[in-house]
Short mmCIF file of C-alpha atoms in Angstrom, two decimals:
data_model
loop_
_atom_site.label_atom_id
_atom_site.label_comp_id
_atom_site.label_asym_id
_atom_site.label_seq_id
_atom_site.Cartn_x
_atom_site.Cartn_y
_atom_site.Cartn_z
CA UNK A 1 0.06 0.36 -0.19
CA UNK A 2 0.89 3.83 -0.69
CA UNK A 3 -0.14 7.17 1.07
CA UNK A 4 0.22 9.88 -1.28
CA UNK A 5 -0.93 13.36 -1.80
CA UNK A 6 -2.99 13.91 -5.18
CA UNK A 7 -1.11 16.76 -7.21
CA UNK A 8 -3.11 16.65 -10.48
CA UNK A 9 -4.85 15.07 -13.16
CA UNK A 10 -4.00 13.34 -16.44
CA UNK A 11 -6.09 13.79 -19.35
CA UNK A 12 -5.60 11.37 -22.28
CA UNK A 13 -8.13 11.46 -25.19
CA UNK A 14 -6.87 8.56 -27.36
CA UNK A 15 -6.09 5.45 -24.84
CA UNK A 16 -7.37 1.62 -24.78
CA UNK A 17 -11.01 1.14 -24.46
CA UNK A 18 -10.33 -0.58 -21.09
CA UNK A 19 -9.38 3.22 -19.84
CA UNK A 20 -12.21 4.84 -21.27
CA UNK A 21 -14.27 6.89 -18.86
CA UNK A 22 -11.91 6.28 -15.96
CA UNK A 23 -10.13 9.31 -13.98
CA UNK A 24 -6.75 9.36 -13.94
CA UNK A 25 -4.96 11.29 -11.09
CA UNK A 26 -0.69 11.80 -10.32
CA UNK A 27 0.14 11.10 -6.76
CA UNK A 28 3.16 12.04 -4.53
CA UNK A 29 3.94 9.13 -2.41
CA UNK A 30 4.44 11.19 1.09
CA UNK A 31 6.19 9.75 4.33
CA UNK A 32 3.57 8.71 6.96
CA UNK A 33 5.10 9.99 9.85
CA UNK A 34 6.37 13.40 8.57
CA UNK A 35 4.06 13.84 5.43
CA UNK A 36 7.45 14.71 3.18
CA UNK A 37 7.26 13.83 -0.25
CA UNK A 38 9.09 10.95 -1.48
CA UNK A 39 9.88 8.97 -4.30
CA UNK A 40 8.52 9.75 -7.80
CA UNK A 41 4.83 10.51 -8.78
CA UNK A 42 2.83 7.96 -9.84
CA UNK A 43 -0.53 7.88 -12.08
CA UNK A 44 -3.66 6.23 -10.10
CA UNK A 45 -6.85 5.37 -11.43
CA UNK A 46 -9.17 7.14 -9.05
CA UNK A 47 -11.92 4.51 -7.58
CA UNK A 48 -13.24 7.12 -4.92
CA UNK A 49 -13.42 10.38 -5.96
CA UNK A 50 -10.59 11.94 -4.85
CA UNK A 51 -9.51 15.27 -5.47
CA UNK A 52 -6.46 17.60 -6.22
CA UNK A 53 -4.85 17.99 -2.35
CA UNK A 54 -6.38 15.14 -0.75
CA UNK A 55 -4.32 12.15 0.76
CA UNK A 56 -4.88 8.83 -0.50
CA UNK A 57 -4.21 5.29 0.00
CA UNK A 58 -3.20 3.31 -3.05
CA UNK A 59 -2.86 -0.26 -4.22
CA UNK A 60 0.02 -0.91 -6.57
CA UNK A 61 0.74 -4.24 -9.14
CA UNK A 62 -1.89 -6.86 -9.10
CA UNK A 63 -3.82 -5.37 -5.84
CA UNK A 64 -4.77 -2.26 -7.73
CA UNK A 65 -7.22 -4.86 -9.75
CA UNK A 66 -9.00 -6.45 -7.01
CA UNK A 67 -11.67 -4.33 -6.52
CA UNK A 68 -15.31 -4.80 -8.43
CA UNK A 69 -14.58 -1.58 -10.60
CA UNK A 70 -10.73 -1.63 -10.73
CA UNK A 71 -10.27 -5.00 -11.79
CA UNK A 72 -11.82 -3.93 -15.52
CA UNK A 73 -8.71 -1.33 -16.03
CA UNK A 74 -5.31 -1.95 -17.10
CA UNK A 75 -3.48 -0.22 -14.53
CA UNK A 76 -0.81 -1.01 -11.93
CA UNK A 77 -2.04 1.82 -9.64
CA UNK A 78 -5.52 2.27 -7.60
CA UNK A 79 -7.11 4.93 -5.36
CA UNK A 80 -9.45 2.80 -3.13
CA UNK A 81 -9.46 5.27 0.02
CA UNK A 82 -9.65 8.93 1.02
CA UNK A 83 -7.50 9.33 4.43
CA UNK A 84 -9.42 11.25 6.95
CA UNK A 85 -6.42 10.42 9.65
CA UNK A 86 -3.69 8.52 10.89
CA UNK A 87 -2.80 8.06 13.78
CA UNK A 88 1.23 6.26 14.73
CA UNK A 89 2.12 5.06 18.27
CA UNK A 90 -1.06 7.08 19.83
CA UNK A 91 0.26 10.13 18.25
CA UNK A 92 -1.93 11.68 15.25
CA UNK A 93 0.62 12.30 12.23
CA UNK A 94 -2.85 13.72 9.83
CA UNK A 95 -5.98 14.75 10.16
CA UNK A 96 -8.08 15.85 6.88
CA UNK A 97 -10.03 18.54 9.04
CA UNK A 98 -6.91 20.41 9.98
CA UNK A 99 -5.02 19.77 6.50
CA UNK A 100 -3.93 23.33 5.26
CA UNK A 101 -2.50 21.97 2.12
CA UNK A 102 -5.06 23.83 -0.03
CA UNK A 103 -5.13 27.10 1.51
CA UNK A 104 -1.15 26.77 1.49
CA UNK A 105 -1.21 26.11 -2.08
CA UNK A 106 -3.62 28.97 -3.05
CA UNK A 107 -1.59 31.45 -1.15
CA UNK A 108 1.83 30.12 -2.84
CA UNK A 109 0.29 30.68 -6.23
CA UNK A 110 -1.15 33.81 -5.48
CA UNK A 111 2.53 35.41 -4.17
CA UNK A 112 3.68 34.04 -8.11
#
């Protein structure tokens, strides 16, 4: 399983038929304790309606094709959950209600 933050979308008009109608999102893996970005971006099939900035759970490899809807897709990555909060060793490392990622991004963009 991979935990990551949705960073953007991919639009592809021409693709294999099995991907028609699927939503493709760009996900940046994060460290689940510090939430620092790590590794390379991955492209995921969105199975749950995630949006920009959401922290998501992703399955990869053959596990990405194990849900009722994802088994029809030719993909190695699938988003199958949007994270509400994470607690490790009795310490909450993430809480969606307190996540100011979207606000910080908008402020950063307005400065440019």
